[in-house]
mmCIF file of C-alpha atoms and ligand atoms in Angstrom:
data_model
loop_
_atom_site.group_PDB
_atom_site.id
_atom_site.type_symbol
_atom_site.label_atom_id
_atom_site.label_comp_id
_atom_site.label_asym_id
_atom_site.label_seq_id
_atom_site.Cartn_x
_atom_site.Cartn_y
_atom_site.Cartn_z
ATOM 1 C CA UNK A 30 -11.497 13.734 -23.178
ATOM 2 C CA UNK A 31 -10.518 14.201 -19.384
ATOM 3 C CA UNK A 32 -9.683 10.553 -17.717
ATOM 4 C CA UNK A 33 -10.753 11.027 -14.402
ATOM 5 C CA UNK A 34 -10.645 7.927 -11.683
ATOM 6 C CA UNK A 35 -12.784 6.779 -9.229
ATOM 7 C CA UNK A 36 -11.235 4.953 -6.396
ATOM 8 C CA UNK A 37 -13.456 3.853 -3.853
ATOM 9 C CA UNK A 38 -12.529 2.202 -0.220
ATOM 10 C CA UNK A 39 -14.939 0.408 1.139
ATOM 11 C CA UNK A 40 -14.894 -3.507 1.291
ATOM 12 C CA UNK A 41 -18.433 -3.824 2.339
ATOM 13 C CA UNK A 42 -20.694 -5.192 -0.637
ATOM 14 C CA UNK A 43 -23.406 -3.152 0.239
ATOM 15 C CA UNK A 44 -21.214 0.161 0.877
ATOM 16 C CA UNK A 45 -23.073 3.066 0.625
ATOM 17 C CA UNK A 46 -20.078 5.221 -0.785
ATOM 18 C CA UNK A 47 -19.214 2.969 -3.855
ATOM 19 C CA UNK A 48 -22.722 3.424 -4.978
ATOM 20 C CA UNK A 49 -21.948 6.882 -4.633
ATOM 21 C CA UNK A 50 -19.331 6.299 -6.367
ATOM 22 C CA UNK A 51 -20.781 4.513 -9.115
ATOM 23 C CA UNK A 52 -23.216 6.989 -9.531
ATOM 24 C CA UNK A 53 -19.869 9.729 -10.291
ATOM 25 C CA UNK A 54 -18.720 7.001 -12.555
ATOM 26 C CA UNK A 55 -22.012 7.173 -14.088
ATOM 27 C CA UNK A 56 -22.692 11.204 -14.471
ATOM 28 C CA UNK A 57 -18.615 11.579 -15.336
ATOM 29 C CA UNK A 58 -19.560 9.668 -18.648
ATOM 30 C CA UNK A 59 -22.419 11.431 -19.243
ATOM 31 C CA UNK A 60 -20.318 14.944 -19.337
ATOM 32 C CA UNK A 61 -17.875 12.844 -21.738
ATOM 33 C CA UNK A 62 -15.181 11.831 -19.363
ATOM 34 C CA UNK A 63 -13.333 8.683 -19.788
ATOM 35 C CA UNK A 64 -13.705 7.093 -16.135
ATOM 36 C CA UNK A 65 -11.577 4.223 -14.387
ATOM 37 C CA UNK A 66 -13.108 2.664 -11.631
ATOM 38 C CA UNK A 67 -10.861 1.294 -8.695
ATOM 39 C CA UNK A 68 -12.687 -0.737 -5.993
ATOM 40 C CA UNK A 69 -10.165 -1.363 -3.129
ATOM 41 C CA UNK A 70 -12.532 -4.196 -2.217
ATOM 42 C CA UNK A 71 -10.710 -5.880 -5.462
ATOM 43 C CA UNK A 72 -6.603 -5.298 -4.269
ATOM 44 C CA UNK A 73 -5.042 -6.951 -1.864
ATOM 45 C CA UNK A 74 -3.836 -4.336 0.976
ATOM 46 C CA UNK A 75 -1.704 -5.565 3.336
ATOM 47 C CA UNK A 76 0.032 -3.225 5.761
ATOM 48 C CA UNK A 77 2.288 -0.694 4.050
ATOM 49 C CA UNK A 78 5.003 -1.796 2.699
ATOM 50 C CA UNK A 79 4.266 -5.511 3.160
ATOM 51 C CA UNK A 80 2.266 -5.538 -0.490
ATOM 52 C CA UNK A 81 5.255 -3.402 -2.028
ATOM 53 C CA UNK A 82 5.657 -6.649 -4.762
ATOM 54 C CA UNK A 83 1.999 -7.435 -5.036
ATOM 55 C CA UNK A 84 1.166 -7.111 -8.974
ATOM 56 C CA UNK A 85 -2.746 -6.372 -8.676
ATOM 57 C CA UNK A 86 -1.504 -3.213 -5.695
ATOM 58 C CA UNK A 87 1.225 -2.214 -8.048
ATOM 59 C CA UNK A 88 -1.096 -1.911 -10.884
ATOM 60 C CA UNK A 89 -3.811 0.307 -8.675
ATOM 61 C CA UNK A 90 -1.489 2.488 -7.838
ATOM 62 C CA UNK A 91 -0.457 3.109 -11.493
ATOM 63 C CA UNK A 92 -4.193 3.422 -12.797
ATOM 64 C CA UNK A 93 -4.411 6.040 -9.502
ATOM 65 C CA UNK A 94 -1.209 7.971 -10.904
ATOM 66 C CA UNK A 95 -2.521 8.027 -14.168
ATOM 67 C CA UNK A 96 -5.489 9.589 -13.890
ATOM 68 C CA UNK A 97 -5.275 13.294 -14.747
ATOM 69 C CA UNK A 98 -8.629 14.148 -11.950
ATOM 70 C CA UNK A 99 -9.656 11.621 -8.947
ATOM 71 C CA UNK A 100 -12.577 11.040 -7.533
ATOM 72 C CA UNK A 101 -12.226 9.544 -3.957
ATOM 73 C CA UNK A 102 -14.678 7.867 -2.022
ATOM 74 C CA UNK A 103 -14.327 6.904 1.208
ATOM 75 C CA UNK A 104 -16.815 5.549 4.486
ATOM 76 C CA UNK A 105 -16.378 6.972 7.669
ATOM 77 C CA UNK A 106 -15.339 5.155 10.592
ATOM 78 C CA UNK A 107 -14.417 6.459 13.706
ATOM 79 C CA UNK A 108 -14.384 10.292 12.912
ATOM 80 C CA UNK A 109 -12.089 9.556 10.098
ATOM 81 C CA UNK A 110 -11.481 7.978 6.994
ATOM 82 C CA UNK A 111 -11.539 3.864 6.192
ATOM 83 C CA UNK A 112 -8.029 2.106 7.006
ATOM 84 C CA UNK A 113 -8.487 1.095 3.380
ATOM 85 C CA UNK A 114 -7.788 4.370 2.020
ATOM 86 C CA UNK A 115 -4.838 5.333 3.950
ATOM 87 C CA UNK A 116 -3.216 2.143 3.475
ATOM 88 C CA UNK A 117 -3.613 2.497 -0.241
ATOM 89 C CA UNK A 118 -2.578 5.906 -0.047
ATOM 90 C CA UNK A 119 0.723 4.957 1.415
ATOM 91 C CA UNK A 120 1.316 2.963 -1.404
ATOM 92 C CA UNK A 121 0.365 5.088 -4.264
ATOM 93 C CA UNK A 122 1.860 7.890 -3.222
ATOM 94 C CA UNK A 123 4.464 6.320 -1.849
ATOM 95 C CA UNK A 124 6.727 7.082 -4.810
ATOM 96 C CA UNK A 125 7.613 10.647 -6.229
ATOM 97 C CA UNK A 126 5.778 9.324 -9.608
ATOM 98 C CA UNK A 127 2.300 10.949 -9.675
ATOM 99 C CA UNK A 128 0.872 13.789 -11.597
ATOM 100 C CA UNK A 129 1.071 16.828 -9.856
ATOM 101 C CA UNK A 130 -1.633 20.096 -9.548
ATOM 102 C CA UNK A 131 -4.463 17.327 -10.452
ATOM 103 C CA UNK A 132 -8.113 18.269 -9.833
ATOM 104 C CA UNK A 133 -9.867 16.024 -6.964
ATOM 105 C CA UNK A 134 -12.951 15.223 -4.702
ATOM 106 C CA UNK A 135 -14.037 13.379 -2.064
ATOM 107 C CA UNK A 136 -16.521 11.906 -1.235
ATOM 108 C CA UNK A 137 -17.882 10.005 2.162
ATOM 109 C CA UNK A 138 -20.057 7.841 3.431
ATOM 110 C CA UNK A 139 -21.752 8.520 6.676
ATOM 111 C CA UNK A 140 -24.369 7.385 9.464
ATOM 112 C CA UNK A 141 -24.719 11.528 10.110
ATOM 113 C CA UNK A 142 -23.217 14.541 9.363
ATOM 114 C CA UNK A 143 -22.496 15.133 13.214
ATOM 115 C CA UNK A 144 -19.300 13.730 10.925
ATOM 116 C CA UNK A 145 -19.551 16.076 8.552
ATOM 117 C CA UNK A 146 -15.869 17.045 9.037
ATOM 118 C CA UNK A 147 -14.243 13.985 9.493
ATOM 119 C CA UNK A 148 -12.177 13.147 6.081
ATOM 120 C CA UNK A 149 -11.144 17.176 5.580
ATOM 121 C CA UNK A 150 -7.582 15.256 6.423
ATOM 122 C CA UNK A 151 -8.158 12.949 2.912
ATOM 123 C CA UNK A 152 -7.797 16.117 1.127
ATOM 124 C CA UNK A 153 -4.953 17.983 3.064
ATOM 125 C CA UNK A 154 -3.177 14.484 2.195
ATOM 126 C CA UNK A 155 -3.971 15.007 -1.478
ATOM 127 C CA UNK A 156 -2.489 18.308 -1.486
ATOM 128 C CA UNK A 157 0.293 18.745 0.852
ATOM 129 C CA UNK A 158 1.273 15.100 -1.514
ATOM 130 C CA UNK A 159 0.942 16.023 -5.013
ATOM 131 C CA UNK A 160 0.035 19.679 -4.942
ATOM 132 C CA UNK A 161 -3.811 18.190 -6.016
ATOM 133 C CA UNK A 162 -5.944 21.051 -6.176
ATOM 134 C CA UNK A 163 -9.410 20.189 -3.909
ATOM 135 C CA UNK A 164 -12.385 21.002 -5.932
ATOM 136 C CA UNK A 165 -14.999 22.114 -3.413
ATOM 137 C CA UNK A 166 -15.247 20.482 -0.334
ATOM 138 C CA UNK A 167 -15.564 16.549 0.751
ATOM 139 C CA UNK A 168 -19.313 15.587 -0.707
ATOM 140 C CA UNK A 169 -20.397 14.212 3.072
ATOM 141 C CA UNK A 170 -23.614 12.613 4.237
ATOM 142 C CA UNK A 171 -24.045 9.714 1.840
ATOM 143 C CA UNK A 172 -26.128 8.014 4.043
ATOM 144 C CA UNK A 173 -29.671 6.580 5.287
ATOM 145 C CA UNK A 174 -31.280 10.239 4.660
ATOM 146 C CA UNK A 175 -29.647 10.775 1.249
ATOM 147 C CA UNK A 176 -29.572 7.331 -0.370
ATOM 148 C CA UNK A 177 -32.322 4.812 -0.992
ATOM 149 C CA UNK A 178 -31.369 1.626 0.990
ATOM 150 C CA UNK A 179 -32.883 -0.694 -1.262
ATOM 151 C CA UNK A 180 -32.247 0.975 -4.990
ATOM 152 C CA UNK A 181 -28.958 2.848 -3.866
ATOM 153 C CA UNK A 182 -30.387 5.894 -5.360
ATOM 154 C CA UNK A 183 -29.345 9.222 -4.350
ATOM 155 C CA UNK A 184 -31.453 12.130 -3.104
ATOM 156 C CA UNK A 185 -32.425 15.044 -5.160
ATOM 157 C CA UNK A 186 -30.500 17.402 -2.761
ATOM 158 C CA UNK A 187 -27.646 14.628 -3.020
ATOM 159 C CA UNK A 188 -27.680 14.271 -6.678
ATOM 160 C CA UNK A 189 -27.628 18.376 -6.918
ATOM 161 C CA UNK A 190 -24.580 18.468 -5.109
ATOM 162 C CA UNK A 191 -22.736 15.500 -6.265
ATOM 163 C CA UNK A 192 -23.741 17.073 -10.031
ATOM 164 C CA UNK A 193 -22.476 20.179 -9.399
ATOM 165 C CA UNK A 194 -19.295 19.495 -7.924
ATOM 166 C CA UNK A 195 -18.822 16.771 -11.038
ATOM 167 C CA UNK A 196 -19.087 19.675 -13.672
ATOM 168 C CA UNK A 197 -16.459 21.676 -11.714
ATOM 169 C CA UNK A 198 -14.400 18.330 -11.660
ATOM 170 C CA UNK A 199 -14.619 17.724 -15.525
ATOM 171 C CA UNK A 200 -13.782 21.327 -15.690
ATOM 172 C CA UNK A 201 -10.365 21.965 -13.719
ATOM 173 C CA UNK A 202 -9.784 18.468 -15.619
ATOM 174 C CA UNK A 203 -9.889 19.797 -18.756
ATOM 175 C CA UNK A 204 -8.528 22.993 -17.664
ATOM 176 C CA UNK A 205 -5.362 20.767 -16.042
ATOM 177 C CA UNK A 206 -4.711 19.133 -19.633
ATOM 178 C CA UNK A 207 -3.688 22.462 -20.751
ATOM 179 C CA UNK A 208 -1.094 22.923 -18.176
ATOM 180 C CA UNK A 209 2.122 22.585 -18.849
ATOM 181 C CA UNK A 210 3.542 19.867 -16.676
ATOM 182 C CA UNK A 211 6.938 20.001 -15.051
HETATM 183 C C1 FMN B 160 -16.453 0.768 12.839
HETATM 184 C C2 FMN B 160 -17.389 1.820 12.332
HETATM 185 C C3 FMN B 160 -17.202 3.133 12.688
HETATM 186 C C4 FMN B 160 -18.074 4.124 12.209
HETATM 187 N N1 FMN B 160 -17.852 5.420 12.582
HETATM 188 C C5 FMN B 160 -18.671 6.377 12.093
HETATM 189 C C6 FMN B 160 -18.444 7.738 12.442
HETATM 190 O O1 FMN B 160 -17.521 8.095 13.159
HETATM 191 N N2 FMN B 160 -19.314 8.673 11.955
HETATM 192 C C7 FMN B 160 -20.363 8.328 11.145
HETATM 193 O O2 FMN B 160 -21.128 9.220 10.728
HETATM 194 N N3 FMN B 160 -20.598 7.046 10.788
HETATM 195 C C8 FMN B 160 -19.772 6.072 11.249
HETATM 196 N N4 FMN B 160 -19.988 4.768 10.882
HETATM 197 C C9 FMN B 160 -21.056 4.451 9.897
HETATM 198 C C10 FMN B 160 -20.458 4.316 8.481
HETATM 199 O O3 FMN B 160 -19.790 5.488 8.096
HETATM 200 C C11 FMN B 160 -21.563 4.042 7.477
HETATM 201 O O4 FMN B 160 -22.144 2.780 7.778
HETATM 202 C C12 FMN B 160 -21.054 4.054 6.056
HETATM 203 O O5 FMN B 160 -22.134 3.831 5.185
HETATM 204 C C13 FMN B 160 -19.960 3.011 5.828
HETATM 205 O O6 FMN B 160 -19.430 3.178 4.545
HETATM 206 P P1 FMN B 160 -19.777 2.225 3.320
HETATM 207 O O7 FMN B 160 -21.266 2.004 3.348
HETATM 208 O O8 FMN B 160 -19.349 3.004 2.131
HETATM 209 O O9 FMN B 160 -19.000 0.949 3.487
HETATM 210 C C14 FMN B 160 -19.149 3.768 11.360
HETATM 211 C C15 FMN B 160 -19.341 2.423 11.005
HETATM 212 C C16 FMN B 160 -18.470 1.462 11.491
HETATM 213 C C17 FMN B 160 -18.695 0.024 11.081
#
């Protein structure tokens, strides 16, 4: 069973790209994937490397490194991705200890898709880091025209994508359990 984990950035309680999120967590199962859910709203996250002895980051980081595919969600602020992220990224991958060639996607939150292109960097980070392998491009454009505000549910078009790109996921998972690791 592939052990994929969600780790999702935003601190708002009504973020748009953890119910996204959730909703991966939710469809992962469904294809028979064992799912850990990180919310970074959760982890203390001081400036890098201030939380370097902080249990609760230490222990993130670990559940990030273990999982054998990620899926990373992210809002968009400024034409780029939440502080969050990065912050925790500096951490986790801080240290030469992660799985290499692992399966990822990410996935954004977004007012419109006139930022369409503004996490690409996410997964350059992912790659040039760990050698991750990107599976398909960032899902972009959770938003007002793709997501219900009131029931957080996602648009058919949304849910076609996000679907999609999840069965590739669970597949270059499964396919990434096979290789032999360094
Ligand atoms: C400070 C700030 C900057 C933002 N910058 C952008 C942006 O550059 N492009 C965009 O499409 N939306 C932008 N937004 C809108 C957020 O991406 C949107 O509200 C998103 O849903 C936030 O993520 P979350 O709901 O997962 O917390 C910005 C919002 C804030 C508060």
């Amino acid at each position: 069973m592939a052990k994929i984990v969600i780790l999702s950035a935003s601190v708002s309680p009504t973020s748009r790209s953890r119910t996204g999120a959730r909703y991966c967590e939710q469809k992962l199962q469904e294809l028979g994937c064992e799912t850990d859910f990180i919310d970074l709203a959760e982890v203390p996250l001081p400036p890098y490397p201030q939380g370097a002895e902080d249990k609760t980051l230490q222990s993130a980081c670990d559940r990030f490194n273990a999982g054998e595919g990620l899926l990373v969600a992210t809002p968009t602020y400024n034409f780029g991705a939440s502080g969050t992220l990065l912050t925790f990224l500096h951490y986790a991958l801080g240290s030469d200890a992660g799985k290499r060639w692992r399966p990822f996607c990410v996935l954004a939150s977004m007012s419109g898709l006139r930022s369409a292109l503004a996490v690409d960097y996410v997964t350059r980070t992912l790659i040039m880091e760990r050698q991750s392998v990107a599976v398909g491009p960032p899902l972009v454009g959770i938003g007002d025209a793709s997501m219900n505000a009131v029931t957080g549910e996602l648009s058919a078009d949304m849910r076609n994508r996000v679907d999609s790109q999840l069965r590739a996921l669970v597949h270059y998972t499964e396919a990434w359990r096979n290789f032999p690791q360094d």
